[in-house]
CSV table of C-alpha atoms and ligand atoms in Angstrom, one decimal:
chain,number,residue,atom,x,y,z
N,1,MET,CA,112.6,120.9,86.2
N,2,SER,CA,113.3,121.0,90.0
N,3,PHE,CA,110.8,121.2,92.7
N,4,VAL,CA,111.1,122.1,96.3
N,5,VAL,CA,108.6,120.5,98.8
N,6,LYS,CA,106.9,122.3,101.5
N,7,PRO,CA,107.5,120.9,105.0
N,8,SER,CA,103.9,119.7,105.3
N,9,LEU,CA,104.7,117.2,102.7
N,10,TRP,CA,107.5,115.8,104.6
N,11,ILE,CA,107.6,111.9,104.4
N,12,SER,CA,109.7,109.4,106.0
N,13,SER,CA,110.5,106.0,104.6
N,14,SER,CA,108.4,104.0,107.3
N,15,SER,CA,105.4,106.3,106.9
N,16,SER,CA,105.1,106.0,103.1
N,17,SER,CA,103.6,102.7,103.2
N,18,LEU,CA,100.7,104.1,105.2
N,19,LEU,CA,99.7,106.6,102.5
N,20,GLY,CA,96.9,105.9,100.1
N,21,GLU,CA,98.0,105.5,96.3
N,22,ASP,CA,96.2,109.0,96.0
N,23,SER,CA,98.6,110.6,98.1
N,24,GLY,CA,100.8,111.3,95.3
N,25,PHE,CA,104.1,109.7,96.9
N,26,THR,CA,105.4,106.8,94.8
N,27,SER,CA,108.6,106.1,96.7
N,28,ARG,CA,109.3,103.7,99.5
N,29,THR,CA,112.6,105.2,100.1
N,30,SER,CA,113.3,108.5,101.7
N,31,LYS,CA,113.5,110.1,98.3
N,32,VAL,CA,109.9,111.1,97.2
N,33,THR,CA,108.5,111.8,93.9
N,34,PHE,CA,105.5,114.2,93.2
N,35,ASN,CA,102.9,114.1,90.5
N,36,SER,CA,101.7,117.6,90.5
N,37,ARG,CA,103.3,120.8,89.8
N,38,THR,CA,102.0,123.7,91.7
N,39,SER,CA,104.8,126.2,90.8
N,40,GLY,CA,108.0,126.1,89.2
N,41,VAL,CA,110.5,125.5,92.1
N,42,LEU,CA,109.0,124.1,95.4
N,43,LYS,CA,111.0,123.8,98.6
N,44,CYS,CA,112.0,120.1,99.3
N,45,MET,CA,113.2,119.2,102.9
N,46,GLY,CA,114.7,115.8,103.4
N,47,VAL,CA,113.7,114.0,106.3
N,48,ALA,CA,117.2,113.0,107.7
N,49,ASN,CA,118.1,116.9,107.7
N,50,PRO,CA,115.1,118.9,107.5
N,51,ALA,CA,117.2,122.0,107.6
N,52,ALA,CA,118.8,121.1,104.4
N,53,GLU,CA,117.1,121.6,100.9
N,54,ILE,CA,117.0,119.0,98.5
N,55,THR,CA,116.2,119.7,95.3
N,56,ALA,CA,113.8,116.8,93.5
N,57,TYR,CA,114.7,116.2,89.9
N,58,THR,CA,111.6,114.9,87.8
N,59,THR,CA,112.1,112.7,84.8
N,60,ARG,CA,110.5,113.5,81.4
N,61,VAL,CA,108.4,110.5,81.6
N,62,SER,CA,104.6,111.0,81.9
N,63,ARG,CA,102.6,109.1,84.4
N,64,ASN,CA,100.7,106.0,83.3
N,65,ALA,CA,97.2,107.5,82.6
N,66,ASN,CA,95.6,104.4,83.8
N,67,MET,CA,97.2,104.9,87.2
N,68,ALA,CA,95.5,108.1,87.4
N,69,LYS,CA,92.2,106.8,87.0
N,70,LEU,CA,92.3,104.8,90.3
N,71,GLN,CA,90.3,106.1,93.2
N,72,ALA,CA,91.7,106.5,96.6
N,73,GLY,CA,94.1,103.9,97.8
N,74,TYR,CA,93.9,100.4,97.7
N,75,LEU,CA,91.3,99.6,100.2
N,76,PHE,CA,93.5,97.7,102.9
N,77,PRO,CA,96.3,100.5,103.1
N,78,GLU,CA,93.5,103.1,103.8
N,79,ILE,CA,92.2,101.2,106.4
N,80,ALA,CA,95.7,100.6,107.8
N,81,ARG,CA,96.1,104.4,107.5
N,82,ARG,CA,92.8,105.0,109.7
N,83,ARG,CA,93.8,102.3,112.3
N,84,THR,CA,97.4,104.0,112.7
N,85,ALA,CA,95.6,107.3,113.0
N,86,HIS,CA,93.3,105.8,115.7
N,87,ILE,CA,96.1,104.3,117.6
N,88,SER,CA,98.0,107.7,117.8
N,89,LYS,CA,94.8,109.4,118.9
N,90,HIS,CA,94.1,106.6,121.6
N,91,PRO,CA,97.7,105.0,122.3
N,92,ASP,CA,96.3,103.2,125.3
N,93,ALA,CA,93.5,101.4,123.5
N,94,GLN,CA,93.7,97.6,122.6
N,95,VAL,CA,92.8,97.7,119.1
N,96,ILE,CA,91.5,94.6,117.6
N,97,SER,CA,91.7,93.8,113.8
N,98,LEU,CA,88.9,91.8,112.2
N,99,GLY,CA,89.5,93.9,109.0
N,100,ILE,CA,92.0,92.9,106.5
N,101,GLY,CA,91.4,89.4,106.4
N,102,ASP,CA,94.8,88.4,107.2
N,103,THR,CA,95.4,84.9,109.2
N,104,THR,CA,96.6,84.8,112.8
N,105,GLU,CA,97.2,81.3,113.9
N,106,PRO,CA,100.6,79.3,113.7
N,107,ILE,CA,101.2,77.1,110.5
N,108,PRO,CA,101.2,73.7,111.5
N,109,GLU,CA,104.5,72.2,112.3
N,110,VAL,CA,104.3,69.3,109.8
N,111,ILE,CA,104.3,72.1,107.2
N,112,THR,CA,107.2,74.5,108.5
N,113,SER,CA,109.4,71.5,109.3
N,114,ALA,CA,109.3,70.5,105.6
N,115,MET,CA,110.2,74.0,104.8
N,116,ALA,CA,112.9,73.9,107.3
N,117,LEU,CA,114.2,70.7,105.9
N,118,ARG,CA,114.1,71.9,102.3
N,119,ALA,CA,115.9,75.1,103.5
N,120,LYS,CA,118.8,73.5,105.1
N,121,ALA,CA,119.3,71.2,102.3
N,122,LEU,CA,120.0,74.4,100.0
N,123,SER,CA,123.1,74.5,102.2
N,124,THR,CA,124.5,71.1,100.8
N,125,ILE,CA,125.7,70.0,97.5
N,126,GLU,CA,123.2,67.4,97.0
N,127,GLY,CA,120.5,69.3,98.3
N,128,TYR,CA,121.1,72.6,96.5
N,129,SER,CA,118.8,73.8,93.5
N,130,GLY,CA,118.5,77.0,91.7
N,131,TYR,CA,115.6,78.2,89.3
N,132,GLY,CA,113.1,75.6,89.3
N,133,ALA,CA,110.3,75.0,86.6
N,134,GLU,CA,108.3,78.2,86.1
N,135,GLN,CA,105.1,76.3,86.3
N,136,GLY,CA,106.1,74.8,89.8
N,137,ASP,CA,107.6,71.7,90.9
N,138,LYS,CA,106.1,68.6,88.9
N,139,LYS,CA,105.3,66.5,92.6
N,140,LEU,CA,103.5,69.6,93.7
N,141,ARG,CA,101.4,70.3,90.6
N,142,THR,CA,100.4,66.5,90.5
N,143,ALA,CA,99.6,66.6,94.4
N,144,ILE,CA,97.2,69.7,93.6
N,145,ALA,CA,95.5,67.9,90.6
N,146,SER,CA,94.7,64.9,92.7
N,147,THR,CA,93.9,66.6,95.9
N,148,TYR,CA,91.7,69.3,94.8
N,149,TYR,CA,90.4,68.0,91.4
N,150,GLY,CA,90.6,64.3,91.6
N,151,ASN,CA,88.0,62.9,89.5
N,152,LEU,CA,87.3,65.9,87.5
N,153,GLY,CA,89.8,65.6,84.6
N,154,ILE,CA,92.4,68.1,85.7
N,155,GLU,CA,96.0,67.1,85.2
N,156,GLU,CA,99.4,67.9,86.4
N,157,ASN,CA,100.1,69.9,83.2
N,158,ASP,CA,96.9,72.3,83.8
N,159,ILE,CA,98.3,73.5,87.1
N,160,PHE,CA,100.6,76.5,87.2
N,161,VAL,CA,102.2,77.0,90.9
N,162,SER,CA,102.5,80.6,91.8
N,163,ASP,CA,103.3,82.9,94.7
N,164,GLY,CA,99.6,83.6,95.5
N,165,ALA,CA,96.2,84.2,93.8
N,166,LYS,CA,96.8,87.9,93.9
N,167,CYS,CA,100.0,87.8,91.8
N,168,ASP,CA,97.8,85.3,89.5
N,169,ILE,CA,95.1,87.9,89.0
N,170,SER,CA,97.7,90.4,87.6
N,171,ARG,CA,99.2,87.9,85.4
N,172,LEU,CA,95.8,87.0,84.1
N,173,GLN,CA,95.5,90.5,83.1
N,174,LEU,CA,98.6,90.6,81.1
N,175,LEU,CA,97.3,87.5,79.4
N,176,PHE,CA,94.0,89.0,78.5
N,177,GLY,CA,95.5,92.6,77.6
N,178,SER,CA,93.8,96.0,77.3
N,179,ASN,CA,91.1,95.1,74.8
N,180,VAL,CA,88.7,93.0,76.8
N,181,LYS,CA,85.7,93.7,78.8
N,182,VAL,CA,85.5,92.4,82.3
N,183,ALA,CA,82.4,91.7,84.8
N,184,VAL,CA,82.8,91.4,88.4
N,185,GLN,CA,80.4,90.6,91.4
N,186,ASP,CA,79.4,93.8,93.1
N,187,PRO,CA,80.8,93.7,95.9
N,188,SER,CA,84.1,92.2,95.1
N,189,TYR,CA,87.7,91.6,96.0
N,190,PRO,CA,89.1,94.7,94.9
N,191,ALA,CA,92.1,93.3,93.0
N,192,TYR,CA,89.9,92.4,90.0
N,193,VAL,CA,88.6,96.1,89.3
N,194,ASP,CA,92.0,97.8,90.3
N,195,SER,CA,94.0,95.4,88.1
N,196,SER,CA,91.5,95.8,85.2
N,197,VAL,CA,91.9,99.6,85.6
N,198,ILE,CA,95.8,99.4,85.5
N,199,MET,CA,95.5,97.4,82.5
N,200,GLY,CA,93.7,100.0,80.7
N,201,GLN,CA,90.6,97.9,80.3
N,202,THR,CA,88.3,100.5,81.7
N,203,GLY,CA,86.8,104.0,81.2
N,204,LEU,CA,87.1,106.8,84.1
N,205,PHE,CA,85.6,106.5,87.5
N,206,GLU,CA,82.1,107.7,87.1
N,207,LYS,CA,81.5,109.6,90.7
N,208,ASP,CA,77.7,109.7,90.3
N,209,ASN,CA,77.5,105.7,90.3
N,210,GLU,CA,80.9,104.9,92.0
N,211,LYS,CA,81.5,102.5,89.1
N,212,TYR,CA,84.5,102.5,86.3
N,213,GLY,CA,83.2,102.7,82.9
N,214,ASN,CA,83.2,99.6,80.7
N,215,ILE,CA,83.3,97.1,83.6
N,216,GLU,CA,80.1,95.1,84.1
N,217,TYR,CA,79.2,95.2,87.7
N,218,MET,CA,76.9,92.2,88.8
N,219,ARG,CA,74.9,93.1,91.6
N,220,CYS,CA,74.9,90.5,94.5
N,221,THR,CA,72.6,91.5,97.3
N,222,GLN,CA,70.5,89.7,99.8
N,223,GLU,CA,67.6,90.0,97.4
N,224,ASN,CA,69.0,87.8,94.9
N,225,ASP,CA,70.7,85.5,97.2
N,226,PHE,CA,74.3,87.1,96.6
N,227,PHE,CA,73.9,85.5,92.9
N,228,PRO,CA,73.6,87.9,90.0
N,229,ASP,CA,70.5,88.1,87.9
N,230,LEU,CA,72.4,86.9,84.9
N,231,SER,CA,69.2,88.2,82.5
N,232,THR,CA,70.4,91.7,83.5
N,233,VAL,CA,74.0,91.2,82.8
N,234,SER,CA,75.7,92.4,79.7
N,235,ARG,CA,78.2,90.3,77.8
N,236,ALA,CA,81.7,90.6,79.2
N,237,ASP,CA,84.8,88.8,77.7
N,238,VAL,CA,86.2,87.9,81.2
N,239,ILE,CA,83.9,87.2,84.3
N,240,PHE,CA,85.6,87.3,87.5
N,241,PHE,CA,83.6,85.1,90.1
N,242,CYS,CA,84.5,84.4,93.5
N,243,SER,CA,83.0,81.7,95.5
N,244,PRO,CA,82.7,81.6,98.5
N,245,ASN,CA,82.7,85.2,98.0
N,246,ASN,CA,84.8,87.8,99.5
N,247,PRO,CA,83.2,90.0,101.0
N,248,THR,CA,79.8,88.5,101.4
N,249,GLY,CA,81.0,85.1,102.6
N,250,SER,CA,78.2,83.7,100.3
N,251,ALA,CA,79.2,80.4,98.2
N,252,ALA,CA,77.1,79.7,95.1
N,253,SER,CA,75.1,76.5,94.7
N,254,ARG,CA,75.5,73.8,91.9
N,255,GLU,CA,72.6,75.2,90.4
N,256,GLN,CA,73.7,78.8,90.6
N,257,LEU,CA,77.4,77.7,89.1
N,258,THR,CA,75.6,75.4,86.3
N,259,LYS,CA,73.7,78.9,85.2
N,260,LEU,CA,76.9,80.9,85.2
N,261,VAL,CA,78.9,78.3,83.0
N,262,GLN,CA,75.9,78.4,80.7
N,263,PHE,CA,75.6,82.0,80.6
N,264,ALA,CA,79.7,82.0,79.6
N,265,LYS,CA,78.8,79.4,77.2
N,266,GLU,CA,76.3,81.3,75.4
N,267,ASN,CA,78.3,84.6,75.5
N,268,GLY,CA,81.7,82.8,74.5
N,269,SER,CA,83.1,84.4,77.9
N,270,ILE,CA,85.8,83.2,80.1
N,271,ILE,CA,85.4,82.8,83.9
N,272,VAL,CA,88.0,83.3,86.1
N,273,TYR,CA,87.0,81.4,89.1
N,274,ASP,CA,88.4,82.4,92.5
N,275,SER,CA,88.1,79.3,95.0
N,276,ALA,CA,90.5,81.0,97.6
N,277,TYR,CA,88.1,80.0,100.3
N,278,ALA,CA,86.8,76.7,99.0
N,279,MET,CA,88.0,74.8,102.3
N,280,TYR,CA,85.7,77.0,104.3
N,281,ILE,CA,82.6,75.2,102.6
N,282,SER,CA,80.4,73.4,105.0
N,283,ASP,CA,77.5,72.7,103.0
N,284,ASP,CA,77.5,70.9,99.7
N,285,SER,CA,78.2,73.9,97.5
N,286,PRO,CA,80.8,73.0,94.8
N,287,ARG,CA,84.7,73.4,96.0
N,288,THR,CA,85.6,74.3,92.5
N,289,ILE,CA,83.8,75.3,89.2
N,290,PHE,CA,85.2,72.1,87.5
N,291,GLU,CA,82.6,70.2,89.4
N,292,ILE,CA,80.1,71.8,86.8
N,293,PRO,CA,80.0,69.8,83.6
N,294,GLY,CA,81.2,71.9,80.7
N,295,ALA,CA,83.3,74.4,82.9
N,296,LYS,CA,86.4,73.2,81.5
N,297,GLU,CA,85.6,74.8,78.1
N,298,VAL,CA,84.8,78.3,79.7
N,299,ALA,CA,86.6,78.7,82.9
N,300,LEU,CA,90.1,78.7,84.6
N,301,GLU,CA,90.5,78.8,88.3
N,302,ILE,CA,92.8,80.5,90.8
N,303,SER,CA,93.4,79.4,94.3
N,304,SER,CA,95.8,79.6,97.2
N,305,PHE,CA,97.2,78.0,100.2
N,306,SER,CA,97.1,81.5,102.2
N,307,LYS,CA,94.0,81.0,104.0
N,308,TYR,CA,94.1,77.2,104.5
N,309,ALA,CA,97.6,77.0,105.9
N,310,GLY,CA,98.4,80.6,107.3
N,311,PHE,CA,100.4,81.0,103.9
N,312,THR,CA,99.5,84.8,103.8
N,313,GLY,CA,103.1,85.7,104.5
N,314,VAL,CA,104.8,82.5,102.9
N,315,ARG,CA,103.2,82.9,99.7
N,316,LEU,CA,102.0,80.0,97.6
N,317,GLY,CA,98.9,79.5,95.1
N,318,TRP,CA,98.1,77.9,92.0
N,319,THR,CA,96.0,78.5,88.7
N,320,VAL,CA,94.3,76.0,86.8
N,321,VAL,CA,94.2,76.3,83.1
N,322,PRO,CA,92.4,73.5,81.4
N,323,LYS,CA,93.6,72.4,78.0
N,324,GLU,CA,90.0,72.5,76.7
N,325,LEU,CA,89.8,76.3,77.3
N,326,LEU,CA,90.5,78.0,73.9
N,327,PHE,CA,90.5,81.5,72.5
N,328,SER,CA,88.4,82.6,69.5
N,329,ASP,CA,91.3,81.6,67.1
N,330,GLY,CA,91.2,78.1,68.4
N,331,SER,CA,94.5,78.5,70.1
N,332,ARG,CA,94.9,77.2,74.0
N,333,VAL,CA,94.8,79.8,76.7
N,334,ALA,CA,97.1,77.6,78.8
N,335,LYS,CA,99.7,78.2,76.0
N,336,ASP,CA,99.8,81.7,76.4
N,337,PHE,CA,99.3,81.7,80.1
N,338,ASN,CA,102.6,79.6,80.1
N,339,ARG,CA,104.4,82.4,78.0
N,340,ILE,CA,103.2,84.9,80.6
N,341,VAL,CA,104.2,82.9,83.5
N,342,CYS,CA,107.8,82.1,81.7
N,343,THR,CA,108.2,85.8,81.0
N,344,SER,CA,107.1,87.4,84.3
N,345,PHE,CA,107.7,84.8,87.0
N,346,ASN,CA,110.6,82.6,87.8
N,347,GLY,CA,108.5,80.0,89.6
N,348,ALA,CA,107.5,80.0,93.5
N,349,SER,CA,110.2,79.5,96.0
N,350,ASN,CA,111.6,75.9,96.3
N,351,VAL,CA,111.2,76.1,100.0
N,352,VAL,CA,107.7,77.0,99.9
N,353,GLN,CA,106.8,74.6,97.5
N,354,ALA,CA,108.2,71.9,99.8
N,355,GLY,CA,105.7,73.3,102.2
N,356,GLY,CA,103.1,73.2,99.8
N,357,LEU,CA,103.9,69.5,99.4
N,358,ALA,CA,103.6,68.9,103.1
N,359,CYS,CA,100.1,70.8,103.2
N,360,LEU,CA,98.7,68.1,100.9
N,361,SER,CA,100.1,64.9,102.7
N,362,SER,CA,97.6,63.1,104.6
N,363,VAL,CA,98.7,64.7,108.0
N,364,GLY,CA,99.2,68.0,106.3
N,365,LEU,CA,95.8,68.1,105.1
N,366,LYS,CA,94.4,67.2,108.5
N,367,ALA,CA,96.3,70.1,110.1
N,368,MET,CA,94.9,72.5,107.4
N,369,GLU,CA,91.3,71.3,108.4
N,370,ASP,CA,92.0,72.0,111.9
N,371,VAL,CA,93.2,75.4,111.2
N,372,VAL,CA,90.1,76.2,109.1
N,373,SER,CA,88.1,74.6,111.8
N,374,PHE,CA,89.3,76.8,114.3
N,375,TYR,CA,88.2,80.0,112.1
N,376,GLN,CA,85.1,78.5,111.4
N,377,GLU,CA,84.5,78.6,115.2
N,378,ASN,CA,85.3,82.0,115.3
N,379,THR,CA,82.9,82.8,112.6
N,380,LYS,CA,80.2,81.3,114.5
N,381,ILE,CA,81.1,83.7,117.5
N,382,LEU,CA,80.6,86.6,115.3
N,383,VAL,CA,77.5,85.5,113.6
N,384,HIS,CA,76.0,84.8,116.9
N,385,THR,CA,77.1,88.2,118.1
N,386,PHE,CA,75.7,90.1,115.5
N,387,SER,CA,72.5,88.0,115.2
N,388,SER,CA,71.7,88.3,118.7
N,389,LEU,CA,71.9,92.2,118.6
N,390,GLY,CA,69.4,91.9,116.0
N,391,PHE,CA,71.5,92.8,113.0
N,392,ASN,CA,70.8,91.0,109.5
N,393,VAL,CA,73.8,88.7,109.0
N,394,TYR,CA,75.0,87.2,105.9
N,395,GLY,CA,78.0,84.9,105.0
N,396,GLY,CA,79.8,82.9,107.6
N,397,ARG,CA,78.7,79.4,106.7
N,398,ASN,CA,80.8,79.0,104.0
N,399,ALA,CA,83.6,81.6,104.4
N,400,PRO,CA,85.6,83.4,107.3
N,401,TYR,CA,83.6,86.4,106.5
N,402,VAL,CA,80.5,87.9,108.3
N,403,TRP,CA,78.5,90.2,106.3
N,404,VAL,CA,76.6,92.7,108.5
N,405,HIS,CA,73.9,95.0,107.2
N,406,PHE,CA,73.1,98.5,108.6
N,407,PRO,CA,70.6,99.8,106.6
N,408,GLY,CA,70.5,103.5,105.5
N,409,ARG,CA,73.9,104.0,106.9
N,410,SER,CA,77.0,104.7,105.2
N,411,SER,CA,79.8,101.7,105.4
N,412,TRP,CA,82.5,103.9,106.2
N,413,ASP,CA,80.5,105.8,108.9
N,414,VAL,CA,79.8,102.5,110.7
N,415,PHE,CA,83.7,101.5,110.3
N,416,ALA,CA,84.3,104.6,112.2
N,417,GLU,CA,81.9,104.3,114.8
N,418,ILE,CA,83.0,100.8,115.6
N,419,LEU,CA,86.7,101.9,115.5
N,420,GLU,CA,86.0,105.0,117.5
N,421,LYS,CA,83.9,103.5,120.1
N,422,ALA,CA,84.8,99.7,120.3
N,423,HIS,CA,88.5,99.9,119.0
N,424,LEU,CA,87.5,97.4,116.6
N,425,VAL,CA,88.7,97.4,112.9
N,426,THR,CA,86.2,96.0,110.3
N,427,THR,CA,86.2,96.6,106.8
N,428,PRO,CA,83.6,98.9,105.2
N,429,GLY,CA,81.5,97.2,102.4
N,430,SER,CA,81.5,99.9,100.0
N,431,GLY,CA,85.2,99.5,99.7
N,432,PHE,CA,84.2,96.3,97.6
N,433,GLY,CA,82.0,98.3,95.2
N,434,PRO,CA,78.9,100.1,95.2
N,435,GLY,CA,76.9,97.2,96.0
N,436,GLY,CA,78.7,96.8,99.4
N,437,GLU,CA,77.4,100.1,100.6
N,438,GLY,CA,75.5,99.9,104.2
N,439,PHE,CA,77.3,96.6,105.1
N,440,ILE,CA,80.7,95.9,106.9
N,441,ARG,CA,82.7,92.8,106.6
N,442,VAL,CA,84.0,91.3,109.8
N,443,SER,CA,86.7,88.8,109.2
N,444,ALA,CA,87.0,85.5,111.5
N,445,PHE,CA,90.7,85.6,111.3
N,446,GLY,CA,91.8,86.3,114.8
N,447,HIS,CA,93.0,84.9,118.1
N,448,ARG,CA,90.1,83.3,120.1
N,449,GLU,CA,90.5,85.7,123.1
N,450,ASN,CA,90.3,88.8,120.9
N,451,VAL,CA,87.3,87.3,118.8
N,452,LEU,CA,85.6,86.7,122.2
N,453,GLU,CA,86.7,90.2,123.5
N,454,ALA,CA,85.4,91.8,120.2
N,455,SER,CA,82.2,90.2,120.6
N,456,ARG,CA,81.9,91.6,124.1
N,457,ARG,CA,82.6,95.1,122.9
N,458,LEU,CA,80.2,94.9,120.2
N,459,LYS,CA,77.4,93.8,122.7
N,460,THR,CA,78.3,96.7,124.7
N,461,LEU,CA,78.1,99.0,121.5
N,462,PHE,CA,75.0,97.9,120.0
N,463,LYS,CA,72.9,96.6,123.1
Q,501,PLP,C1,89.1,86.4,97.1
Q,501,PLP,C2,90.5,86.6,97.3
Q,501,PLP,N1,91.3,86.1,96.2
Q,501,PLP,C3,92.6,86.2,96.3
Q,501,PLP,C4,93.3,86.7,97.3
Q,501,PLP,C5,94.8,86.6,97.6
Q,501,PLP,O1,95.5,85.5,97.9
Q,501,PLP,P1,96.8,85.2,98.0
Q,501,PLP,O2,97.4,85.5,99.4
Q,501,PLP,O3,97.0,83.9,97.4
Q,501,PLP,O4,97.6,86.3,97.1
Q,501,PLP,C6,92.6,87.0,98.6
Q,501,PLP,C7,93.0,87.5,99.8
Q,501,PLP,O5,92.4,87.8,100.7
Q,501,PLP,C8,91.0,87.1,98.4
Q,501,PLP,O6,90.6,87.4,99.3
């Protein structure tokens, strides 16, 4: 069957990435594919030569039905799309982004020098190396174990170095397969829910309650101190738990995490603990789930250098799978995860791992602390801005995210108002789950002058 596309559906290779996943376009090249058939043969116009007709060929492969369950685009491409539309409407506006949560400050030189040195060495016979161990460089695994899990009984072999926490979320979904039920904090980082949908663990999206069937949404609001009331949570096989939380910025206390570990133990569940923001903790909340006695039998942990060292583009993270963590048949979770990693990943870049090792040297650790302190200062400015305007503000203390309440209003409306009137990009809370409705998330990742300017504009807008 061939199709011809209406001119209104033209797409250039550069604009495709700005479209949400619900757009029906699946290609990043100038070739396009379409998922709906309106009539037998449609007219297709190529961008390079709109006058020429191109007939699109469709395969006989049906679309993965789980992909069709996904709602709209992934949150951040949708925000990028709206930002771009705003810029084209107001080409002279100085748009400031406090939205996506991407780092902005340069990577400390002690870290980039180590990567440069490793890259240079690849041009020599002695310094060249090809594929490394899928689990990561032994020295880096050892350094991660001793730096972050020093006295907690986590060893080098429990650490799997990765190209980032997000990639490992999907690898973990491969590990668990489609027959598990997951629980998530509501609101939470969207990758947990979306990867669960793609894996086929869920039912359809239920429009009336804005939830997917067969996911346990654990409500986290100001009323429960952003920690779920576990007495109302049904059993799930896998509990995704992020602390400090993205987007609420709230870190669970030792007491709360003790309850969570106890809850997992009673239910025979596995906690996937996301500690990507642990270095932002400024009080005595645990930095890792393994500070909680008994956690090694019920939890694994994902983490990342992204928000510590500005590695969002460099890509380096890790997952800890303790040898004590077992499936119901007594087999080790780590053994299966190792198999997944060896099958779907060929190891993190050797250049980047050299950077990771530099991060964990004493100067590297101090340099990362300075980066984190800089963003913590931004956070204080934002918290003060919203508080002084009379808003109820949450988060910020232990995370680079400020969670601001606009009672009775829709998050997307608030997002649109702030973008339209102050040219500031934030993130609508409802994009993180129904529990985020009425909130916006403001990210503290930004140059200082932009954060100060954003603060001025917010004070003008909401005074
Ligand atoms: C909670 C959480 N986990 C994981 C990630 C992804 O981290 P990485 O850059 O290591 O893939 C992010 C990124 O924003 C995040 O907020």
